[in-house]
Short mmCIF file of C-alpha atoms in Angstrom, two decimals:
data_model
loop_
_atom_site.label_atom_id
_atom_site.label_comp_id
_atom_site.label_asym_id
_atom_site.label_seq_id
_atom_site.Cartn_x
_atom_site.Cartn_y
_atom_site.Cartn_z
CA UNK A 1359 9.72 7.90 -2.82
CA UNK A 1360 12.26 9.16 -0.34
CA UNK A 1361 10.29 8.76 2.90
CA UNK A 1362 11.14 5.75 5.02
CA UNK A 1363 8.70 4.08 7.35
CA UNK A 1364 10.16 3.92 10.84
CA UNK A 1365 7.08 3.24 13.00
CA UNK A 1366 6.32 -0.11 14.55
CA UNK A 1367 2.79 1.05 15.41
CA UNK A 1368 -0.07 2.81 13.68
CA UNK A 1369 -2.03 4.58 16.40
CA UNK A 1370 -3.58 7.50 14.55
CA UNK A 1371 -3.23 9.90 11.67
CA UNK A 1372 -2.65 12.86 13.95
CA UNK A 1373 1.02 11.93 14.42
CA UNK A 1374 1.74 11.00 10.79
CA UNK A 1375 3.34 13.39 8.30
CA UNK A 1376 1.87 13.97 4.85
CA UNK A 1377 4.85 12.04 3.42
CA UNK A 1378 4.15 9.07 5.67
CA UNK A 1379 0.49 9.04 4.66
CA UNK A 1380 1.49 9.16 1.00
CA UNK A 1381 3.94 6.30 1.56
CA UNK A 1382 1.10 4.14 2.92
CA UNK A 1383 -1.08 5.05 -0.07
CA UNK A 1384 1.68 4.24 -2.58
CA UNK A 1385 2.43 0.96 -0.81
CA UNK A 1386 -1.28 0.16 -0.99
CA UNK A 1387 -1.14 0.65 -4.78
CA UNK A 1388 1.30 -2.25 -4.96
CA UNK A 1389 -0.82 -4.46 -2.70
CA UNK A 1390 -3.99 -3.66 -4.62
CA UNK A 1391 -2.33 -5.21 -7.67
CA UNK A 1392 -1.87 -8.48 -5.69
CA UNK A 1393 -5.68 -8.74 -5.60
CA UNK A 1394 -5.73 -9.01 -9.39
CA UNK A 1395 -3.42 -12.05 -9.48
CA UNK A 1396 -4.43 -15.65 -9.97
CA UNK A 1397 -2.82 -16.39 -6.60
CA UNK A 1398 -3.71 -13.49 -4.31
CA UNK A 1399 -1.13 -14.24 -1.66
CA UNK A 1400 2.44 -13.08 -1.16
CA UNK A 1401 4.97 -14.34 1.42
CA UNK A 1402 5.91 -10.90 2.82
CA UNK A 1403 4.86 -11.67 6.43
CA UNK A 1404 5.35 -15.44 6.36
CA UNK A 1405 6.13 -16.78 9.82
CA UNK A 1406 4.63 -13.82 11.64
CA UNK A 1407 1.64 -14.02 13.95
CA UNK A 1408 -1.11 -11.43 14.02
CA UNK A 1409 -3.64 -11.21 16.81
CA UNK A 1410 -6.94 -9.53 16.06
CA UNK A 1411 -8.07 -8.33 19.47
CA UNK A 1412 -11.52 -6.78 19.19
CA UNK A 1413 -12.96 -5.68 22.49
CA UNK A 1414 -15.79 -3.93 20.63
CA UNK A 1415 -17.84 -5.86 18.10
CA UNK A 1416 -16.91 -5.43 14.45
CA UNK A 1417 -17.31 -7.66 11.46
CA UNK A 1418 -16.05 -5.68 8.53
CA UNK A 1419 -12.88 -4.22 10.02
CA UNK A 1420 -11.89 -7.48 11.69
CA UNK A 1421 -12.54 -9.47 8.51
CA UNK A 1422 -10.62 -6.96 6.43
CA UNK A 1423 -7.59 -7.14 8.73
CA UNK A 1424 -7.83 -10.93 8.82
CA UNK A 1425 -7.93 -11.27 5.05
CA UNK A 1426 -5.13 -8.70 4.66
CA UNK A 1427 -2.94 -10.70 7.05
CA UNK A 1428 -3.75 -14.00 5.31
CA UNK A 1429 -2.85 -12.50 1.92
CA UNK A 1430 0.52 -11.55 3.40
CA UNK A 1431 0.96 -15.15 4.66
CA UNK A 1432 0.83 -14.25 8.37
CA UNK A 1433 -0.89 -16.56 10.87
CA UNK A 1434 -3.99 -15.02 12.42
CA UNK A 1435 -5.67 -15.50 15.77
CA UNK A 1436 -8.96 -13.75 16.56
CA UNK A 1437 -9.74 -12.85 20.14
CA UNK A 1438 -12.89 -11.05 21.15
CA UNK A 1439 -14.11 -10.02 24.55
CA UNK A 1440 -17.19 -8.25 25.81
CA UNK A 1441 -16.65 -4.76 27.06
CA UNK A 1442 -18.74 -5.40 30.13
CA UNK A 1443 -16.36 -7.96 31.57
CA UNK A 1444 -13.37 -5.68 31.33
CA UNK A 1445 -12.19 -2.78 33.38
CA UNK A 1446 -9.71 -0.60 31.65
CA UNK A 1447 -6.28 -0.32 33.28
CA UNK A 1448 -5.67 -3.67 34.86
CA UNK A 1449 -7.20 -5.65 32.09
CA UNK A 1450 -5.09 -4.03 29.42
CA UNK A 1451 -1.96 -4.92 31.34
CA UNK A 1452 -3.17 -8.49 31.52
CA UNK A 1453 -3.95 -8.38 27.83
CA UNK A 1454 -0.42 -7.26 27.13
CA UNK A 1455 1.04 -10.11 29.19
CA UNK A 1456 -1.11 -12.66 27.41
CA UNK A 1457 -0.16 -11.38 24.00
CA UNK A 1458 3.52 -11.46 24.82
CA UNK A 1459 3.03 -15.04 25.93
CA UNK A 1460 1.52 -15.88 22.54
CA UNK A 1461 4.63 -14.43 20.85
CA UNK A 1462 2.46 -12.24 18.64
CA UNK A 1463 4.28 -9.98 16.20
CA UNK A 1464 1.35 -7.73 15.34
CA UNK A 1465 -1.62 -6.78 17.49
CA UNK A 1466 -4.68 -5.26 15.84
CA UNK A 1467 -6.72 -3.67 18.62
CA UNK A 1468 -10.23 -2.32 18.72
CA UNK A 1469 -11.16 -0.92 22.10
CA UNK A 1470 -13.90 1.25 23.53
CA UNK A 1471 -11.39 3.38 25.44
CA UNK A 1472 -9.48 6.12 23.65
CA UNK A 1473 -5.75 5.60 24.12
CA UNK A 1474 -5.85 1.85 24.68
CA UNK A 1475 -3.67 1.13 21.61
CA UNK A 1476 -1.16 3.74 22.77
CA UNK A 1477 -1.08 2.11 26.18
CA UNK A 1478 -0.23 -1.29 24.73
CA UNK A 1479 2.13 0.04 22.06
CA UNK A 1480 4.39 1.54 24.69
CA UNK A 1481 4.50 -1.74 26.62
CA UNK A 1482 4.80 -4.33 23.87
CA UNK A 1483 7.58 -5.23 21.47
CA UNK A 1484 4.87 -6.24 19.00
CA UNK A 1485 3.44 -3.79 16.46
CA UNK A 1486 0.14 -2.31 17.56
CA UNK A 1487 -2.38 -1.26 14.92
CA UNK A 1488 -5.31 0.82 16.09
CA UNK A 1489 -8.53 -0.57 14.59
CA UNK A 1490 -10.63 2.05 16.36
CA UNK A 1491 -10.33 3.34 19.94
CA UNK A 1492 -13.36 4.97 21.51
CA UNK A 1493 -14.24 8.26 19.84
CA UNK A 1494 -10.53 8.91 19.22
CA UNK A 1495 -9.11 7.55 15.94
CA UNK A 1496 -9.67 4.86 13.33
CA UNK A 1497 -6.61 5.39 11.16
CA UNK A 1498 -7.02 2.55 8.64
CA UNK A 1499 -10.58 3.67 7.84
CA UNK A 1500 -9.34 7.19 7.10
CA UNK A 1501 -6.44 5.84 5.04
CA UNK A 1502 -8.79 3.77 2.90
CA UNK A 1503 -11.05 6.81 2.48
CA UNK A 1504 -8.04 8.87 1.36
CA UNK A 1505 -6.96 6.07 -0.95
CA UNK A 1506 -10.41 5.89 -2.55
CA UNK A 1507 -10.59 9.66 -3.09
CA UNK A 1508 -7.09 9.71 -4.58
CA UNK A 1509 -7.89 6.74 -6.82
CA UNK A 1510 -11.10 8.29 -8.16
CA UNK A 1511 -10.04 11.93 -8.38
CA UNK A 1512 -6.29 11.56 -8.95
CA UNK A 1513 -5.45 13.87 -6.07
CA UNK A 1514 -6.59 15.04 -2.65
CA UNK A 1515 -5.10 18.52 -2.37
CA UNK A 1516 -7.61 21.23 -3.20
CA UNK A 1517 -10.70 19.00 -3.00
CA UNK A 1518 -13.61 20.01 -0.79
CA UNK A 1519 -14.73 17.15 1.44
CA UNK A 1520 -17.95 17.29 3.47
CA UNK A 1521 -18.19 14.91 6.42
CA UNK A 1522 -21.82 14.58 7.41
CA UNK A 1523 -23.49 13.20 10.52
CA UNK A 1524 -22.47 12.22 13.99
CA UNK A 1525 -19.04 13.85 14.20
CA UNK A 1526 -18.90 14.17 17.97
CA UNK A 1527 -18.79 10.42 18.60
CA UNK A 1528 -16.93 9.52 15.44
CA UNK A 1529 -13.35 8.27 15.39
CA UNK A 1530 -13.72 7.91 11.62
CA UNK A 1531 -14.40 11.64 11.33
CA UNK A 1532 -11.45 12.56 13.53
CA UNK A 1533 -8.94 10.44 11.60
CA UNK A 1534 -10.35 11.70 8.31
CA UNK A 1535 -10.03 15.32 9.43
CA UNK A 1536 -6.34 14.87 10.32
CA UNK A 1537 -5.54 13.00 7.10
CA UNK A 1538 -7.48 15.25 4.75
CA UNK A 1539 -6.03 18.47 6.18
CA UNK A 1540 -2.47 17.12 6.05
CA UNK A 1541 -2.92 16.27 2.38
CA UNK A 1542 -4.31 19.70 1.59
CA UNK A 1543 -8.06 19.14 1.30
CA UNK A 1544 -10.70 21.57 2.53
CA UNK A 1545 -13.03 19.97 5.09
CA UNK A 1546 -16.55 20.97 6.11
CA UNK A 1547 -18.33 19.14 8.91
CA UNK A 1548 -22.11 19.01 8.64
CA UNK A 1549 -24.71 17.97 11.19
CA UNK A 1550 -26.91 19.15 14.03
CA UNK A 1551 -25.14 21.49 16.47
CA UNK A 1552 -25.37 18.87 19.22
CA UNK A 1553 -23.31 16.42 17.14
CA UNK A 1554 -21.15 18.97 15.29
CA UNK A 1555 -20.23 21.66 17.81
CA UNK A 1556 -18.36 24.78 16.67
CA UNK A 1557 -15.31 23.73 18.71
CA UNK A 1558 -14.27 21.55 15.78
CA UNK A 1559 -13.29 24.73 13.93
CA UNK A 1560 -10.14 24.79 16.08
CA UNK A 1561 -8.88 21.80 14.10
CA UNK A 1562 -8.87 23.88 10.93
CA UNK A 1563 -12.17 22.75 9.42
CA UNK A 1564 -15.41 24.57 8.65
CA UNK A 1565 -18.63 23.70 10.44
CA UNK A 1566 -22.09 23.96 8.92
CA UNK A 1567 -25.53 23.04 10.22
CA UNK A 1568 -27.19 23.40 6.81
CA UNK A 1569 -26.54 20.47 4.51
CA UNK A 1570 -28.21 22.09 1.49
CA UNK A 1571 -25.63 24.91 1.52
CA UNK A 1572 -22.71 22.48 1.48
CA UNK A 1573 -23.79 19.77 -0.97
CA UNK A 1574 -23.50 21.85 -4.20
CA UNK A 1575 -19.90 22.81 -3.35
CA UNK A 1576 -18.54 19.42 -2.27
CA UNK A 1577 -16.23 17.17 -4.31
CA UNK A 1578 -16.69 14.34 -1.83
CA UNK A 1579 -19.40 13.67 0.74
CA UNK A 1580 -18.57 11.19 3.47
CA UNK A 1581 -21.70 10.13 5.35
CA UNK A 1582 -21.17 8.73 8.79
CA UNK A 1583 -23.40 6.12 10.28
CA UNK A 1584 -25.91 7.34 12.84
CA UNK A 1585 -24.93 5.25 15.82
CA UNK A 1586 -28.31 4.38 17.31
CA UNK A 1587 -26.59 2.34 19.96
CA UNK A 1588 -24.73 5.35 21.31
CA UNK A 1589 -27.35 8.04 20.88
CA UNK A 1590 -29.03 9.56 23.84
CA UNK A 1591 -32.08 11.79 23.64
CA UNK A 1592 -30.23 14.99 24.45
CA UNK A 1593 -28.18 14.77 21.24
CA UNK A 1594 -30.82 13.58 18.95
CA UNK A 1595 -34.52 14.40 18.71
CA UNK A 1596 -35.42 11.48 16.48
CA UNK A 1597 -34.61 9.63 13.28
CA UNK A 1598 -37.43 11.28 11.34
CA UNK A 1599 -36.14 14.73 12.09
CA UNK A 1600 -32.56 13.72 11.32
CA UNK A 1601 -33.56 12.37 7.91
CA UNK A 1602 -35.55 15.55 7.19
CA UNK A 1603 -32.65 17.84 8.11
CA UNK A 1604 -29.50 15.85 7.23
CA UNK A 1605 -30.31 12.63 5.35
CA UNK A 1606 -28.89 12.33 1.85
CA UNK A 1607 -32.23 11.69 0.19
CA UNK A 1608 -32.74 11.15 -3.52
CA UNK A 1609 -34.02 14.75 -3.78
CA UNK A 1610 -31.03 16.19 -1.96
CA UNK A 1611 -28.54 14.18 -4.00
CA UNK A 1612 -29.63 16.26 -7.01
CA UNK A 1613 -27.82 19.20 -5.42
CA UNK A 1614 -24.48 17.39 -5.76
CA UNK A 1615 -22.00 18.08 -8.54
CA UNK A 1616 -22.17 15.26 -11.11
CA UNK A 1617 -18.64 14.09 -10.24
CA UNK A 1618 -19.04 14.34 -6.47
CA UNK A 1619 -18.12 11.05 -4.75
CA UNK A 1620 -20.46 9.56 -2.15
CA UNK A 1621 -18.69 7.64 0.61
CA UNK A 1622 -19.82 5.78 3.71
CA UNK A 1623 -17.68 3.74 6.11
CA UNK A 1624 -20.48 1.21 6.63
CA UNK A 1625 -22.53 -0.41 7.82
CA UNK A 1626 -25.19 1.70 6.08
CA UNK A 1627 -28.50 2.55 7.67
CA UNK A 1628 -30.44 2.59 4.42
CA UNK A 1629 -33.10 5.27 4.54
CA UNK A 1630 -31.49 7.10 7.47
CA UNK A 1631 -28.23 8.88 6.62
CA UNK A 1632 -28.54 7.85 2.97
CA UNK A 1633 -31.36 6.72 0.67
CA UNK A 1634 -31.03 3.25 -0.77
CA UNK A 1635 -31.04 4.50 -4.38
CA UNK A 1636 -28.26 6.98 -3.62
CA UNK A 1637 -26.12 4.37 -1.86
CA UNK A 1638 -26.36 2.13 -4.94
CA UNK A 1639 -26.06 4.97 -7.48
CA UNK A 1640 -23.28 5.80 -9.90
CA UNK A 1641 -21.64 8.38 -7.63
CA UNK A 1642 -21.36 5.92 -4.76
CA UNK A 1643 -17.89 4.46 -4.08
CA UNK A 1644 -18.96 2.62 -0.95
CA UNK A 1645 -17.93 -0.81 -2.24
CA UNK A 1646 -14.63 0.55 -3.61
CA UNK A 1647 -13.93 1.60 -0.05
CA UNK A 1648 -14.27 -2.02 1.10
CA UNK A 1649 -11.97 -3.33 -1.66
CA UNK A 1650 -9.42 -0.60 -1.03
CA UNK A 1651 -9.56 -1.26 2.71
CA UNK A 1652 -7.93 -4.61 2.09
CA UNK A 1653 -5.04 -3.09 0.10
CA UNK A 1654 -4.53 -0.30 2.63
CA UNK A 1655 -4.49 -2.76 5.56
CA UNK A 1656 -2.00 -4.97 3.74
CA UNK A 1657 0.20 -1.90 3.31
CA UNK A 1658 -0.06 -0.97 6.99
CA UNK A 1659 0.67 -4.52 8.16
CA UNK A 1660 3.61 -4.78 5.77
CA UNK A 1661 5.12 -1.46 6.85
CA UNK A 1662 4.63 -1.87 10.61
CA UNK A 1663 5.17 -5.64 10.67
CA UNK A 1664 8.33 -5.42 8.58
CA UNK A 1665 9.78 -2.89 11.00
CA UNK A 1666 8.90 -4.58 14.27
CA UNK A 1667 11.07 -7.63 13.80
CA UNK A 1668 14.32 -5.71 13.47
CA UNK B 325 35.90 7.82 -18.39
CA UNK B 326 37.81 9.02 -15.42
CA UNK B 327 37.82 7.09 -12.16
CA UNK B 328 35.56 8.76 -9.64
CA UNK B 329 35.55 8.90 -5.89
CA UNK B 330 32.41 7.87 -4.07
CA UNK B 331 32.51 8.34 -0.31
CA UNK B 332 35.68 6.58 0.81
CA UNK B 333 35.79 4.00 -1.98
CA UNK B 334 37.45 4.09 -5.37
CA UNK B 335 35.29 3.37 -8.40
CA UNK B 336 36.66 2.18 -11.74
CA UNK B 337 34.61 2.12 -14.94
CA UNK B 338 34.00 -1.31 -16.42
CA UNK B 339 31.43 -0.47 -19.10
CA UNK B 340 30.54 2.75 -20.86
CA UNK B 341 27.46 3.72 -22.86
CA UNK B 342 28.70 2.09 -26.05
CA UNK B 343 29.71 -1.24 -24.46
CA UNK B 344 26.36 -1.35 -22.64
CA UNK B 345 24.56 -0.73 -25.93
CA UNK B 346 26.50 -3.50 -27.69
CA UNK B 347 25.95 -5.94 -24.81
CA UNK B 348 22.17 -5.38 -24.82
CA UNK B 349 22.04 -5.64 -28.59
CA UNK B 350 23.86 -8.98 -28.42
CA UNK B 351 21.39 -10.19 -25.79
CA UNK B 352 18.56 -9.23 -28.16
CA UNK B 353 20.18 -11.31 -30.94
CA UNK B 354 20.54 -14.31 -28.62
CA UNK B 355 16.90 -14.02 -27.50
CA UNK B 356 15.82 -14.03 -31.16
CA UNK B 357 17.98 -17.10 -31.91
CA UNK B 358 16.84 -19.10 -28.89
CA UNK B 359 13.14 -18.30 -29.26
CA UNK B 360 11.79 -19.13 -32.72
CA UNK B 361 8.30 -18.18 -31.54
CA UNK B 362 9.31 -14.65 -30.69
CA UNK B 363 5.75 -13.37 -30.39
CA UNK B 364 5.31 -15.64 -27.34
CA UNK B 365 8.17 -13.90 -25.51
CA UNK B 366 7.51 -11.36 -22.74
CA UNK B 367 10.32 -9.40 -21.08
CA UNK B 368 9.74 -8.88 -17.35
CA UNK B 369 11.99 -6.21 -15.87
CA UNK B 370 12.81 -6.04 -12.17
CA UNK B 371 12.48 -2.40 -10.96
CA UNK B 372 13.99 -0.03 -11.51
CA UNK B 373 16.89 -0.67 -13.92
CA UNK B 374 15.65 -4.06 -15.10
CA UNK B 375 12.51 -2.33 -16.40
CA UNK B 376 14.61 0.15 -18.37
CA UNK B 377 16.90 -2.62 -19.71
CA UNK B 378 13.83 -4.61 -20.80
CA UNK B 379 12.64 -1.57 -22.80
CA UNK B 380 16.01 -1.26 -24.51
CA UNK B 381 16.25 -4.99 -25.32
CA UNK B 382 12.70 -4.89 -26.73
CA UNK B 383 13.84 -1.94 -28.89
CA UNK B 384 16.77 -3.94 -30.30
CA UNK B 385 14.51 -6.95 -30.98
CA UNK B 386 12.18 -4.62 -32.90
CA UNK B 387 15.14 -3.29 -34.94
CA UNK B 388 16.63 -6.69 -35.71
CA UNK B 389 13.59 -8.98 -36.08
CA UNK B 390 10.79 -6.48 -36.63
CA UNK B 391 8.78 -8.11 -33.84
CA UNK B 392 7.17 -6.18 -31.00
CA UNK B 393 7.78 -8.30 -27.88
CA UNK B 394 5.68 -7.44 -24.83
CA UNK B 395 7.33 -5.99 -21.77
CA UNK B 396 6.20 -5.93 -18.16
CA UNK B 397 7.26 -5.22 -14.61
CA UNK B 398 7.85 -7.87 -11.97
CA UNK B 399 8.33 -6.47 -8.47
CA UNK B 400 10.10 -8.77 -6.05
CA UNK B 401 9.88 -6.84 -2.78
CA UNK B 402 6.93 -8.72 -1.32
CA UNK B 403 8.43 -12.08 -2.33
CA UNK B 404 11.84 -11.58 -0.73
CA UNK B 405 13.05 -14.08 1.87
CA UNK B 406 14.65 -11.42 4.05
CA UNK B 407 11.85 -9.02 5.00
CA UNK B 408 12.50 -7.89 8.54
CA UNK B 409 16.16 -8.92 8.52
CA UNK B 410 17.45 -5.99 6.48
CA UNK B 411 17.97 -2.51 7.88
CA UNK B 412 15.59 -1.04 5.33
CA UNK B 413 12.16 -2.33 4.36
CA UNK B 414 12.08 -2.80 0.58
CA UNK B 415 9.71 -0.45 -1.22
CA UNK B 416 6.93 -2.44 -2.88
CA UNK B 417 5.67 -1.57 -6.36
CA UNK B 418 2.83 -2.91 -8.45
CA UNK B 419 3.76 -5.62 -10.95
CA UNK B 420 2.31 -5.63 -14.43
CA UNK B 421 2.70 -8.65 -16.73
CA UNK B 422 1.02 -9.45 -20.05
CA UNK B 423 -1.63 -12.09 -19.33
CA UNK B 424 -2.32 -14.93 -19.56
CA UNK B 425 1.17 -16.32 -19.00
CA UNK B 426 0.31 -19.90 -19.90
CA UNK B 427 1.84 -20.12 -23.40
CA UNK B 428 4.49 -17.49 -22.96
CA UNK B 429 8.22 -17.51 -22.40
CA UNK B 430 8.86 -14.94 -19.68
CA UNK B 431 12.39 -13.56 -19.65
CA UNK B 432 13.32 -11.98 -16.32
CA UNK B 433 15.58 -8.97 -16.85
CA UNK B 434 17.81 -7.37 -14.21
CA UNK B 435 20.91 -5.22 -14.15
CA UNK B 436 23.18 -7.31 -11.88
CA UNK B 437 23.02 -11.01 -10.99
CA UNK B 438 24.67 -11.72 -7.65
CA UNK B 439 23.35 -14.17 -5.03
CA UNK B 440 20.35 -15.22 -7.13
CA UNK B 441 17.87 -14.47 -4.35
CA UNK B 442 16.20 -11.65 -6.25
CA UNK B 443 15.69 -13.95 -9.23
CA UNK B 444 14.20 -16.63 -7.00
CA UNK B 445 11.77 -14.03 -5.64
CA UNK B 446 10.96 -12.93 -9.21
CA UNK B 447 10.14 -16.51 -10.25
CA UNK B 448 7.92 -16.85 -7.19
CA UNK B 449 6.16 -13.58 -8.07
CA UNK B 450 5.67 -14.62 -11.72
CA UNK B 451 4.08 -17.90 -10.63
CA UNK B 452 1.39 -16.02 -8.71
CA UNK B 453 0.20 -14.61 -12.06
CA UNK B 454 0.04 -17.98 -13.78
CA UNK B 455 2.21 -20.76 -15.16
CA UNK B 456 4.42 -19.63 -18.03
CA UNK B 457 5.62 -22.21 -20.57
CA UNK B 458 9.17 -21.35 -19.52
CA UNK B 459 11.13 -18.70 -17.65
CA UNK B 460 14.55 -17.46 -18.79
CA UNK B 461 16.95 -14.96 -17.27
CA UNK B 462 18.88 -12.08 -18.87
CA UNK B 463 21.27 -9.81 -16.96
CA UNK B 464 23.59 -6.99 -17.94
CA UNK B 465 26.27 -8.09 -15.42
CA UNK B 466 26.91 -11.48 -13.81
CA UNK B 467 29.20 -10.82 -10.86
CA UNK B 468 29.23 -14.38 -9.45
CA UNK B 469 28.78 -15.47 -5.79
CA UNK B 470 25.54 -17.38 -6.28
CA UNK B 471 23.80 -18.64 -3.14
CA UNK B 472 21.11 -20.55 -5.06
CA UNK B 473 21.19 -22.93 -8.05
CA UNK B 474 20.34 -20.19 -10.56
CA UNK B 475 22.10 -19.59 -13.89
CA UNK B 476 21.48 -16.83 -16.44
CA UNK B 477 20.51 -17.61 -20.04
CA UNK B 478 21.78 -14.30 -21.43
CA UNK B 479 24.68 -12.28 -19.98
CA UNK B 480 25.92 -8.86 -21.11
CA UNK B 481 29.22 -9.15 -19.28
CA UNK B 482 30.73 -11.65 -16.85
CA UNK B 483 32.52 -9.71 -14.16
CA UNK B 484 34.23 -11.82 -11.48
CA UNK B 485 34.22 -9.80 -8.25
CA UNK B 486 35.17 -10.04 -4.62
CA UNK B 487 32.28 -9.90 -2.17
CA UNK B 488 33.54 -6.66 -0.69
CA UNK B 489 33.45 -5.00 -4.09
CA UNK B 490 30.28 -3.37 -5.39
CA UNK B 491 28.87 -3.06 -8.87
CA UNK B 492 27.08 0.19 -9.65
CA UNK B 493 24.99 0.34 -12.80
CA UNK B 494 23.94 3.82 -13.90
CA UNK B 495 21.41 4.41 -16.66
CA UNK B 496 20.31 7.74 -18.07
CA UNK B 497 16.57 7.08 -17.58
CA UNK B 498 16.70 5.68 -14.04
CA UNK B 499 19.63 7.55 -12.53
CA UNK B 500 19.83 10.73 -14.56
CA UNK B 501 23.51 9.95 -15.25
CA UNK B 502 25.34 8.83 -18.37
CA UNK B 503 25.09 5.07 -18.99
CA UNK B 504 27.97 3.33 -17.20
CA UNK B 505 28.92 0.40 -14.98
CA UNK B 506 31.34 1.03 -12.14
CA UNK B 507 33.28 -1.37 -9.94
CA UNK B 508 33.75 0.03 -6.44
CA UNK B 509 36.40 -1.15 -4.04
CA UNK B 510 36.66 -0.18 -0.42
CA UNK B 511 39.95 1.70 -0.19
#
């Protein structure tokens, strides 16, 4: 490994090189091993303070970051706030001041506004880790998806990955697209034209509105959650129609290659984007994604947190 | 071996392939003598050269005693006490030890023993896998200047050095160079 990590922040996968992404994945290999030990805790970030600042609700990502930080022996503070009580610019500046006052070394930020992590990263000495900003990026989710594909298939280059569902509003899709393309995968986005517009082709991916054409060719299908809470009628005629046209039903899953991986960032809407039986089936790696998320987040905290204090 | 120039410092050879081979063979003999229950011994190499040295010592033990001792890898990077104070972040690797450790004698193996901080980190790392019956330490070179109360059980060569000197160990498998140990002085 000749690449060195020089970033104090992880804001997105768009700005990372393929070598940097691979360095995170290799570092995560080492931290995954820690999870197999009798004592699953190492002193790498002892004495450092991590603040989980989640302006949007999240259980799984926040818990994953919290456990990752605890396993690295960092101290963790969780702060949450409701979006409604905040207005963007001023509040973020105040947030920054408060975090500096807490002497935090690492800030994990989830925010409804794209660019909020960038805004704080340029103003704080602390490391800023983007845990999802608006419909922009969710880099650690994409890194754990990449890690899971690489673990199961031994490589990423040359694989055909289908990302299915609500791409337009999805930061998970965006980060995955950047990461997968940098590592040499072929990416096809699938969904209704309202949620998967042709403009995405400019990123270097293929776009399809017919799931049955794509499924037989895919090595990985990544199903995104249909975000009821964000949907408005103009994008989305109804759940029944979505399931009929794009849901990964038991019948449709028969079109998949036998070794095709089924992924989902969670939380699953069973019976909507994916049938219950398919989510629990042999091809599903949905729970591996959760386990790997811990190792990947430990790697990111170690790399960024180890840099920031210099 | 001819002295070689590296950057602006002069390097003199202190061990060649044959003296390294003899030193590791002697360590293997000493391990056999000190550990009557040889099948309980596991050699834990510190990456990268310690892992290679552990393989070679295990090979000599096989030759001499006809016992296959287990070998493993103990990575110390995430147990160091200086993360964030060094210019470069240590690269972390996965450890791999034969389990369970409870009745085993784990022998930590490294190329050079200097301050002792790496060995302290290795002991800390080993303890997160379990509680071995005992831990011992074998090194190819002991160059002195300990900063912790740590003492090796098996030493290939004692090499008193000045702090501004550097020891460079080169092994065929890890460095793609002929086996050798060099002492570098700033000129």
